[in-house]
XYZ file of N, CA, C and O in Angstrom:
628
model
N -29.320 -62.748 48.209
C -28.081 -62.032 48.064
C -27.311 -62.008 49.374
O -27.905 -62.003 50.434
N -26.012 -61.875 49.181
C -25.154 -61.858 50.348
C -25.071 -60.447 50.876
O -25.103 -59.494 50.132
N -24.930 -60.405 52.103
C -24.802 -59.083 52.727
C -23.402 -58.528 52.495
O -22.492 -59.235 52.073
N -23.252 -57.277 52.817
C -21.972 -56.576 52.622
C -20.869 -57.232 53.445
O -19.737 -57.322 52.990
N -21.161 -57.675 54.611
C -20.171 -58.292 55.481
C -19.674 -59.598 54.896
O -18.488 -59.894 54.915
N -20.590 -60.374 54.381
C -20.221 -61.670 53.835
C -19.352 -61.511 52.584
O -18.429 -62.278 52.376
N -19.641 -60.520 51.789
C -18.820 -60.283 50.596
C -17.393 -59.913 50.964
O -16.460 -60.396 50.348
N -17.214 -59.087 51.902
C -15.872 -58.667 52.282
C -15.087 -59.818 52.900
O -13.890 -59.916 52.755
N -15.768 -60.715 53.577
C -15.090 -61.865 54.160
C -14.642 -62.849 53.090
O -13.597 -63.454 53.183
N -15.447 -63.005 52.091
C -15.082 -63.949 51.054
C -14.001 -63.401 50.136
O -13.217 -64.154 49.592
N -13.963 -62.110 49.973
C -12.962 -61.503 49.103
C -11.620 -61.417 49.798
O -10.600 -61.779 49.233
N -11.606 -60.973 51.026
C -10.366 -60.828 51.764
C -10.090 -62.079 52.592
O -10.908 -62.471 53.402
N -8.939 -62.708 52.382
C -8.639 -63.888 53.188
C -8.318 -63.484 54.622
O -7.893 -62.377 54.881
N -8.522 -64.421 55.485
C -8.252 -64.154 56.890
C -6.743 -64.212 57.121
O -6.120 -65.231 56.896
N -6.129 -63.129 57.529
C -4.691 -63.080 57.754
C -4.344 -63.078 59.235
O -3.218 -62.843 59.601
N -5.273 -63.354 60.057
C -5.019 -63.376 61.500
C -4.169 -64.587 61.845
O -4.410 -65.693 61.399
N -3.087 -64.371 62.626
C -2.205 -65.452 63.070
C -1.106 -65.800 62.095
O -0.265 -66.647 62.362
N -1.070 -65.189 60.956
C -0.013 -65.465 59.976
C 1.056 -64.400 60.100
O 0.807 -63.240 59.804
N 2.239 -64.812 60.541
C 3.349 -63.868 60.716
C 4.525 -64.283 59.846
O 5.663 -64.265 60.267
N 4.289 -64.701 58.646
C 5.353 -65.149 57.746
C 6.128 -63.948 57.229
O 5.556 -62.980 56.748
N 7.467 -64.034 57.355
C 8.337 -62.961 56.879
C 9.192 -63.501 55.737
O 9.114 -64.682 55.395
N 10.049 -62.651 55.233
C 10.962 -63.059 54.148
C 11.853 -64.193 54.610
O 12.094 -65.162 53.887
N 12.370 -64.112 55.839
C 13.309 -65.111 56.345
C 12.624 -66.452 56.585
O 13.205 -67.496 56.291
N 11.407 -66.434 57.065
C 10.723 -67.715 57.283
C 10.279 -68.337 55.973
O 10.220 -69.556 55.857
N 9.948 -67.522 54.981
C 9.552 -68.055 53.678
C 10.737 -68.661 52.932
O 10.582 -69.614 52.187
N 11.927 -68.114 53.139
C 13.100 -68.520 52.351
C 14.177 -69.169 53.212
O 15.363 -68.981 52.988
N 13.781 -69.919 54.216
C 14.744 -70.542 55.119
C 15.683 -71.508 54.384
O 16.870 -71.561 54.653
N 15.203 -72.266 53.427
C 16.042 -73.201 52.670
C 17.080 -72.457 51.833
O 18.241 -72.837 51.796
N 16.651 -71.417 51.177
C 17.570 -70.629 50.358
C 18.650 -69.984 51.227
O 19.830 -70.010 50.872
N 18.277 -69.444 52.334
C 19.235 -68.793 53.237
C 20.223 -69.821 53.781
O 21.425 -69.579 53.848
N 19.750 -70.994 54.148
C 20.635 -72.066 54.628
C 21.609 -72.485 53.543
O 22.809 -72.652 53.782
N 21.114 -72.662 52.344
C 21.980 -73.059 51.225
C 23.051 -72.006 50.972
O 24.239 -72.325 50.835
N 22.672 -70.740 50.894
C 23.646 -69.679 50.639
C 24.656 -69.550 51.764
O 25.845 -69.290 51.522
N 24.237 -69.777 52.996
C 25.164 -69.749 54.138
C 26.179 -70.882 54.029
O 27.377 -70.673 54.257
N 25.724 -72.063 53.677
C 26.648 -73.210 53.508
C 27.643 -72.962 52.379
O 28.836 -73.267 52.514
N 27.184 -72.417 51.284
C 28.093 -72.098 50.167
C 29.121 -71.059 50.601
O 30.309 -71.169 50.280
N 28.692 -70.044 51.326
C 29.610 -68.998 51.780
C 30.660 -69.561 52.715
O 31.861 -69.236 52.610
N 30.263 -70.453 53.631
C 31.234 -71.073 54.548
C 32.201 -71.959 53.770
O 33.414 -71.941 54.009
N 31.682 -72.735 52.822
C 32.549 -73.598 52.009
C 33.585 -72.768 51.248
O 34.777 -73.081 51.249
N 33.142 -71.709 50.596
C 34.066 -70.871 49.831
C 35.046 -70.129 50.729
O 36.181 -69.877 50.335
N 34.621 -69.785 51.931
C 35.525 -69.101 52.855
C 36.693 -69.992 53.233
O 37.828 -69.516 53.392
N 36.443 -71.298 53.365
C 37.521 -72.216 53.736
C 38.311 -72.738 52.541
O 39.530 -72.805 52.574
N 37.617 -73.119 51.481
C 38.281 -73.786 50.361
C 38.538 -72.888 49.165
O 39.286 -73.274 48.272
N 37.961 -71.724 49.118
C 38.197 -70.795 48.011
C 39.651 -70.378 47.895
O 40.255 -70.498 46.819
N 40.270 -69.901 48.986
C 41.674 -69.505 48.893
C 42.595 -70.663 48.516
O 43.561 -70.480 47.795
N 42.289 -71.853 49.001
C 43.107 -73.021 48.669
C 43.085 -73.255 47.168
O 44.124 -73.466 46.532
N 41.911 -73.205 46.574
C 41.822 -73.468 45.141
C 42.462 -72.343 44.335
O 43.108 -72.600 43.318
N 42.341 -71.114 44.779
C 42.966 -69.994 44.066
C 44.484 -70.142 44.079
O 45.154 -69.971 43.059
N 45.046 -70.483 45.238
C 46.499 -70.646 45.320
C 46.971 -71.860 44.529
O 48.032 -71.834 43.920
N 46.198 -72.922 44.528
C 46.567 -74.112 43.762
C 46.560 -73.815 42.272
O 47.482 -74.205 41.549
N 45.560 -73.111 41.812
C 45.501 -72.747 40.395
C 46.668 -71.821 40.042
O 47.290 -71.978 38.996
N 46.984 -70.896 40.931
C 48.124 -70.010 40.692
C 49.431 -70.773 40.579
O 50.262 -70.473 39.723
N 49.627 -71.785 41.419
C 50.849 -72.593 41.358
C 50.917 -73.399 40.067
O 51.978 -73.545 39.472
N 49.788 -73.942 39.639
C 49.759 -74.707 38.385
C 50.106 -73.819 37.191
O 50.844 -74.231 36.297
N 49.562 -72.618 37.179
C 49.875 -71.684 36.095
C 51.344 -71.319 36.119
O 52.004 -71.251 35.081
N 51.893 -71.116 37.304
C 53.316 -70.774 37.427
C 54.205 -71.904 36.948
O 55.198 -71.690 36.261
N 53.838 -73.149 37.278
C 54.620 -74.294 36.820
C 54.615 -74.417 35.303
O 55.627 -74.726 34.690
N 53.443 -74.208 34.709
C 53.366 -74.310 33.246
C 54.180 -73.218 32.573
O 54.743 -73.423 31.518
N 54.198 -72.039 33.168
C 54.964 -70.939 32.598
C 56.458 -71.218 32.722
O 57.245 -70.840 31.855
N 56.854 -71.888 33.814
C 58.267 -72.169 34.042
C 58.750 -73.430 33.335
O 59.935 -73.729 33.354
N 57.831 -74.161 32.759
C 58.198 -75.407 32.117
C 59.126 -75.131 30.940
O 58.807 -74.364 30.029
N 60.294 -75.741 30.963
C 61.293 -75.523 29.925
C 61.354 -76.728 29.009
O 61.122 -77.860 29.427
N 61.675 -76.467 27.757
C 61.752 -77.582 26.827
C 63.115 -78.253 26.960
O 64.128 -77.603 27.265
N 63.165 -79.557 26.733
C 64.430 -80.278 26.877
C 65.350 -80.022 25.675
O 64.899 -79.810 24.560
N 66.621 -80.049 25.956
C 67.622 -79.905 24.895
C 67.724 -81.248 24.171
O 67.646 -82.302 24.781
N 67.862 -81.196 22.857
C 68.025 -82.399 22.037
C 69.177 -82.165 21.063
O 69.701 -81.058 20.940
N 69.549 -83.220 20.364
C 70.601 -83.106 19.350
C 70.157 -82.147 18.251
O 70.928 -81.289 17.801
N 68.887 -82.234 17.852
C 68.372 -81.352 16.793
C 68.404 -79.888 17.229
O 68.780 -79.005 16.452
N 68.012 -79.634 18.481
C 68.049 -78.262 19.008
C 69.486 -77.750 19.054
O 69.747 -76.584 18.756
N 70.410 -78.605 19.417
C 71.817 -78.216 19.473
C 72.334 -77.862 18.088
O 73.055 -76.873 17.911
N 71.942 -78.645 17.090
C 72.363 -78.350 15.712
C 71.768 -77.025 15.231
O 72.435 -76.257 14.536
N 70.515 -76.738 15.621
C 69.901 -75.457 15.252
C 70.670 -74.290 15.872
O 70.887 -73.261 15.226
N 71.066 -74.447 17.132
C 71.832 -73.391 17.799
C 73.181 -73.185 17.127
O 73.653 -72.052 16.987
N 73.805 -74.283 16.719
C 75.140 -74.195 16.118
C 75.101 -73.582 14.716
O 76.112 -73.064 14.242
N 73.936 -73.600 14.063
C 73.834 -73.003 12.724
C 74.025 -71.496 12.764
O 74.533 -70.903 11.817
N 73.613 -70.855 13.839
C 73.729 -69.407 13.956
C 74.329 -69.058 15.326
O 73.604 -68.636 16.240
N 75.640 -69.223 15.482
C 76.258 -69.013 16.794
C 76.176 -67.564 17.283
O 76.201 -67.308 18.481
N 76.029 -66.601 16.382
C 75.939 -65.203 16.801
C 74.625 -64.926 17.544
O 74.550 -64.003 18.360
N 73.605 -65.728 17.289
C 72.301 -65.526 17.928
C 72.190 -66.230 19.274
O 71.222 -66.027 20.004
N 73.168 -67.056 19.621
C 73.117 -67.798 20.879
C 73.483 -66.857 22.030
O 74.541 -66.243 22.037
N 72.571 -66.761 22.984
C 72.806 -65.953 24.186
C 72.585 -66.822 25.416
O 71.995 -67.899 25.344
N 73.067 -66.326 26.537
C 72.899 -67.057 27.792
C 71.417 -67.177 28.143
O 70.951 -68.234 28.574
N 70.673 -66.120 27.920
C 69.238 -66.153 28.212
C 68.491 -67.126 27.300
O 67.539 -67.775 27.728
N 68.914 -67.233 26.054
C 68.314 -68.196 25.133
C 68.564 -69.615 25.629
O 67.657 -70.449 25.621
N 69.765 -69.898 26.087
C 70.090 -71.231 26.577
C 69.335 -71.555 27.871
O 68.991 -72.703 28.122
N 69.032 -70.547 28.674
C 68.310 -70.760 29.935
C 66.855 -71.150 29.697
O 66.180 -71.580 30.624
N 66.371 -71.024 28.466
C 64.992 -71.443 28.161
C 64.885 -72.961 28.055
O 63.798 -73.498 28.013
N 66.027 -73.641 28.005
C 66.043 -75.102 27.946
C 66.184 -75.650 29.367
O 66.669 -74.978 30.267
N 65.767 -76.884 29.532
C 65.822 -77.534 30.835
C 67.276 -77.743 31.244
O 68.067 -78.286 30.484
N 67.623 -77.302 32.431
C 68.992 -77.450 32.909
C 69.152 -76.967 34.331
O 68.189 -76.688 35.041
N 70.426 -76.846 34.758
C 70.738 -76.406 36.113
C 71.561 -75.119 36.049
O 72.508 -75.016 35.272
N 71.231 -74.182 36.907
C 71.892 -72.872 36.942
C 72.784 -72.798 38.168
O 72.419 -73.243 39.256
N 73.969 -72.216 37.986
C 74.895 -72.016 39.094
C 75.557 -70.660 38.884
O 75.754 -70.219 37.756
N 75.932 -70.030 39.995
C 76.460 -68.677 39.910
C 77.548 -68.489 40.964
O 77.431 -68.958 42.092
N 78.621 -67.783 40.572
C 79.650 -67.374 41.516
C 79.764 -65.853 41.426
O 78.969 -65.202 40.756
N 80.779 -65.309 42.064
C 80.953 -63.847 42.023
C 81.309 -63.346 40.637
O 80.981 -62.223 40.271
N 81.996 -64.187 39.852
C 82.494 -63.710 38.558
C 81.797 -64.308 37.347
O 81.800 -63.709 36.286
N 81.222 -65.512 37.478
C 80.615 -66.158 36.311
C 79.262 -66.752 36.655
O 78.943 -67.031 37.809
N 78.468 -66.943 35.594
C 77.209 -67.687 35.659
C 77.394 -68.924 34.794
O 77.968 -68.841 33.707
N 76.916 -70.059 35.283
C 77.045 -71.300 34.521
C 75.674 -71.962 34.404
O 74.862 -71.900 35.327
N 75.445 -72.574 33.238
C 74.200 -73.292 33.004
C 74.535 -74.624 32.375
O 75.216 -74.678 31.353
N 74.062 -75.712 33.005
C 74.341 -77.066 32.556
C 73.080 -77.677 31.968
O 72.029 -77.646 32.599
N 73.205 -78.257 30.783
C 72.091 -78.977 30.161
C 72.597 -80.343 29.755
O 73.476 -80.449 28.902
N 72.058 -81.379 30.381
C 72.466 -82.725 29.973
C 71.300 -83.419 29.298
O 70.161 -83.299 29.721
N 71.617 -84.093 28.211
C 70.623 -84.817 27.418
C 71.323 -85.975 26.758
O 72.499 -85.891 26.415
N 70.597 -87.072 26.640
C 71.123 -88.322 26.097
C 72.490 -88.585 26.739
O 72.572 -88.746 27.947
N 73.556 -88.599 25.950
C 74.896 -88.818 26.517
C 75.767 -87.566 26.384
O 76.982 -87.650 26.423
N 75.125 -86.413 26.274
C 75.846 -85.163 26.056
C 75.586 -84.170 27.181
O 74.566 -84.232 27.860
N 76.512 -83.246 27.308
C 76.400 -82.169 28.286
C 76.772 -80.864 27.598
O 77.787 -80.787 26.905
N 75.924 -79.863 27.782
C 76.248 -78.520 27.299
C 76.490 -77.664 28.528
O 75.660 -77.619 29.436
N 77.622 -76.990 28.535
C 77.978 -76.100 29.629
C 78.133 -74.701 29.056
O 78.995 -74.462 28.210
N 77.272 -73.792 29.497
C 77.332 -72.397 29.056
C 77.860 -71.576 30.219
O 77.330 -71.630 31.327
N 78.909 -70.799 29.962
C 79.521 -69.967 30.992
C 79.536 -68.527 30.499
O 80.014 -68.242 29.402
N 79.019 -67.616 31.331
C 79.020 -66.199 30.982
C 79.773 -65.436 32.071
O 79.461 -65.536 33.248
N 80.769 -64.663 31.624
C 81.521 -63.814 32.530
C 80.646 -62.625 32.901
O 80.130 -61.933 32.028
N 80.494 -62.361 34.200
C 79.605 -61.285 34.638
C 80.156 -59.899 34.301
O 79.380 -58.977 34.023
N 81.455 -59.734 34.317
C 82.004 -58.404 34.062
C 82.091 -58.086 32.580
O 81.735 -57.004 32.156
N 82.537 -59.045 31.784
C 82.697 -58.771 30.348
C 81.484 -59.182 29.533
O 81.315 -58.700 28.408
N 80.673 -60.095 30.054
C 79.509 -60.576 29.311
C 79.858 -61.616 28.263
O 78.999 -62.035 27.482
N 81.122 -62.053 28.222
C 81.562 -63.029 27.229
C 80.932 -64.399 27.519
O 80.918 -64.869 28.644
N 80.407 -65.010 26.457
C 79.751 -66.305 26.572
C 80.606 -67.391 25.928
O 81.070 -67.237 24.791
N 80.805 -68.476 26.663
C 81.507 -69.643 26.154
C 80.586 -70.842 26.355
O 80.035 -71.018 27.437
N 80.423 -71.641 25.297
C 79.516 -72.792 25.370
C 80.284 -74.036 24.927
O 80.775 -74.103 23.792
N 80.383 -74.982 25.834
C 81.054 -76.252 25.545
C 80.024 -77.342 25.369
O 78.995 -77.369 26.050
N 80.322 -78.255 24.452
C 79.503 -79.439 24.221
C 80.402 -80.638 24.445
O 81.477 -80.733 23.840
N 79.975 -81.542 25.335
C 80.831 -82.689 25.684
C 80.061 -83.987 25.546
O 78.893 -84.083 25.903
N 80.762 -84.997 24.999
C 80.241 -86.345 24.957
C 80.643 -87.010 26.273
O 81.836 -87.176 26.540
N 79.684 -87.372 27.091
C 79.996 -87.919 28.409
C 80.602 -89.312 28.349
O 81.307 -89.715 29.272
N 80.337 -90.059 27.263
C 80.908 -91.397 27.130
C 82.384 -91.339 26.766
O 83.216 -92.017 27.362
N 82.733 -90.531 25.766
C 84.113 -90.495 25.281
C 84.935 -89.380 25.922
O 86.156 -89.407 25.852
N 84.290 -88.394 26.509
C 85.022 -87.293 27.127
C 85.465 -86.230 26.134
O 86.172 -85.291 26.509
N 85.042 -86.333 24.869
C 85.408 -85.359 23.853
C 84.595 -84.092 24.086
O 83.391 -84.141 24.291
N 85.293 -82.932 24.053
C 84.632 -81.645 24.296
C 84.989 -80.693 23.159
O 86.131 -80.615 22.734
N 83.954 -79.960 22.685
C 84.176 -78.948 21.646
C 83.497 -77.647 22.079
O 82.672 -77.627 22.987
N 83.861 -76.584 21.382
C 83.204 -75.300 21.586
C 82.005 -75.259 20.649
O 82.151 -75.329 19.428
N 80.809 -75.139 21.210
C 79.580 -75.171 20.428
C 79.502 -74.012 19.434
O 78.942 -74.135 18.352
N 80.107 -72.886 19.776
C 79.977 -71.683 18.957
C 81.002 -71.604 17.822
O 80.803 -70.844 16.875
N 82.084 -72.364 17.921
C 83.126 -72.242 16.895
C 83.443 -73.547 16.163
O 83.907 -73.505 15.033
N 83.224 -74.689 16.774
C 83.629 -75.960 16.170
C 82.481 -76.583 15.361
O 81.344 -76.120 15.407
N 82.805 -77.658 14.639
C 81.849 -78.359 13.789
C 80.990 -79.303 14.634
O 81.412 -80.409 14.995
N 79.802 -78.889 14.951
C 78.924 -79.646 15.846
C 78.370 -80.883 15.132
O 78.239 -81.949 15.733
N 78.046 -80.753 13.852
C 77.512 -81.899 13.105
C 78.548 -83.033 13.074
O 78.206 -84.204 13.285
N 79.807 -82.705 12.853
C 80.855 -83.727 12.850
C 81.014 -84.338 14.243
O 81.285 -85.529 14.387
N 80.842 -83.538 15.266
C 80.919 -84.028 16.637
C 79.842 -85.077 16.894
O 80.112 -86.138 17.439
N 78.614 -84.790 16.481
C 77.526 -85.756 16.693
C 77.664 -86.982 15.800
O 77.261 -88.077 16.185
N 78.214 -86.804 14.594
C 78.427 -87.948 13.699
C 79.587 -88.820 14.165
O 79.716 -89.954 13.714
N 80.422 -88.273 15.042
C 81.588 -89.013 15.542
C 82.718 -89.027 14.549
O 83.568 -89.923 14.589
N 82.783 -88.058 13.632
C 83.817 -88.040 12.613
C 84.953 -87.090 12.940
O 85.789 -86.824 12.086
N 84.987 -86.573 14.173
C 86.135 -85.733 14.562
C 87.376 -86.618 14.652
O 87.345 -87.711 15.203
N 88.468 -86.132 14.089
C 89.693 -86.907 14.181
C 90.376 -86.620 15.508
O 90.038 -85.704 16.242
N 91.356 -87.407 15.844
C 92.083 -87.239 17.103
C 92.757 -85.867 17.166
O 92.831 -85.254 18.214
N 93.249 -85.352 16.029
C 93.901 -84.046 16.013
C 92.887 -82.956 16.322
O 93.179 -82.034 17.074
N 91.682 -83.041 15.735
C 90.654 -82.039 15.999
C 90.185 -82.101 17.450
O 89.945 -81.084 18.072
N 90.094 -83.335 17.993
C 89.661 -83.485 19.379
C 90.686 -82.873 20.328
O 90.324 -82.201 21.286
N 91.968 -83.109 20.070
C 92.973 -82.557 20.965
C 93.088 -81.046 20.811
O 93.379 -80.335 21.761
N 92.817 -80.505 19.609
C 92.855 -79.060 19.399
C 91.655 -78.381 20.057
O 91.752 -77.244 20.519
N 90.539 -79.066 20.109
C 89.334 -78.494 20.706
C 89.467 -78.501 22.191
O 89.125 -77.674 22.926
């Protein structure tokens, strides 16, 4: 039989000279986490701002004006507002008295003008090739696109 001393030696491992701590045991993990933290510190804000700009661009993306869209607007002229027209792709300009919004598509130009003091909206539709201009809110837009406006109607418009 083994003596009491021998039993205790075999049961308990010799821990003399072993000074392993949490940091020495996990040096790879700590190095990896430090590298990730440094990477995110430098490139994290860049990616956040880039994503924010992409979201902003998509939100600001306006649909293009087309002949079909123009005909839809002309069907209900009372519902046409300056803000509704600004949802289409175009150029905005402003002076002290009026706001103007230009939308050009195919060979046509729509010019929306709103008086700042009265709020009155005027919308012109012009064929850039022929120079014929009509009022989108009051004139026959379908005839304008079909090219069936007579010379008298063109001069009256």
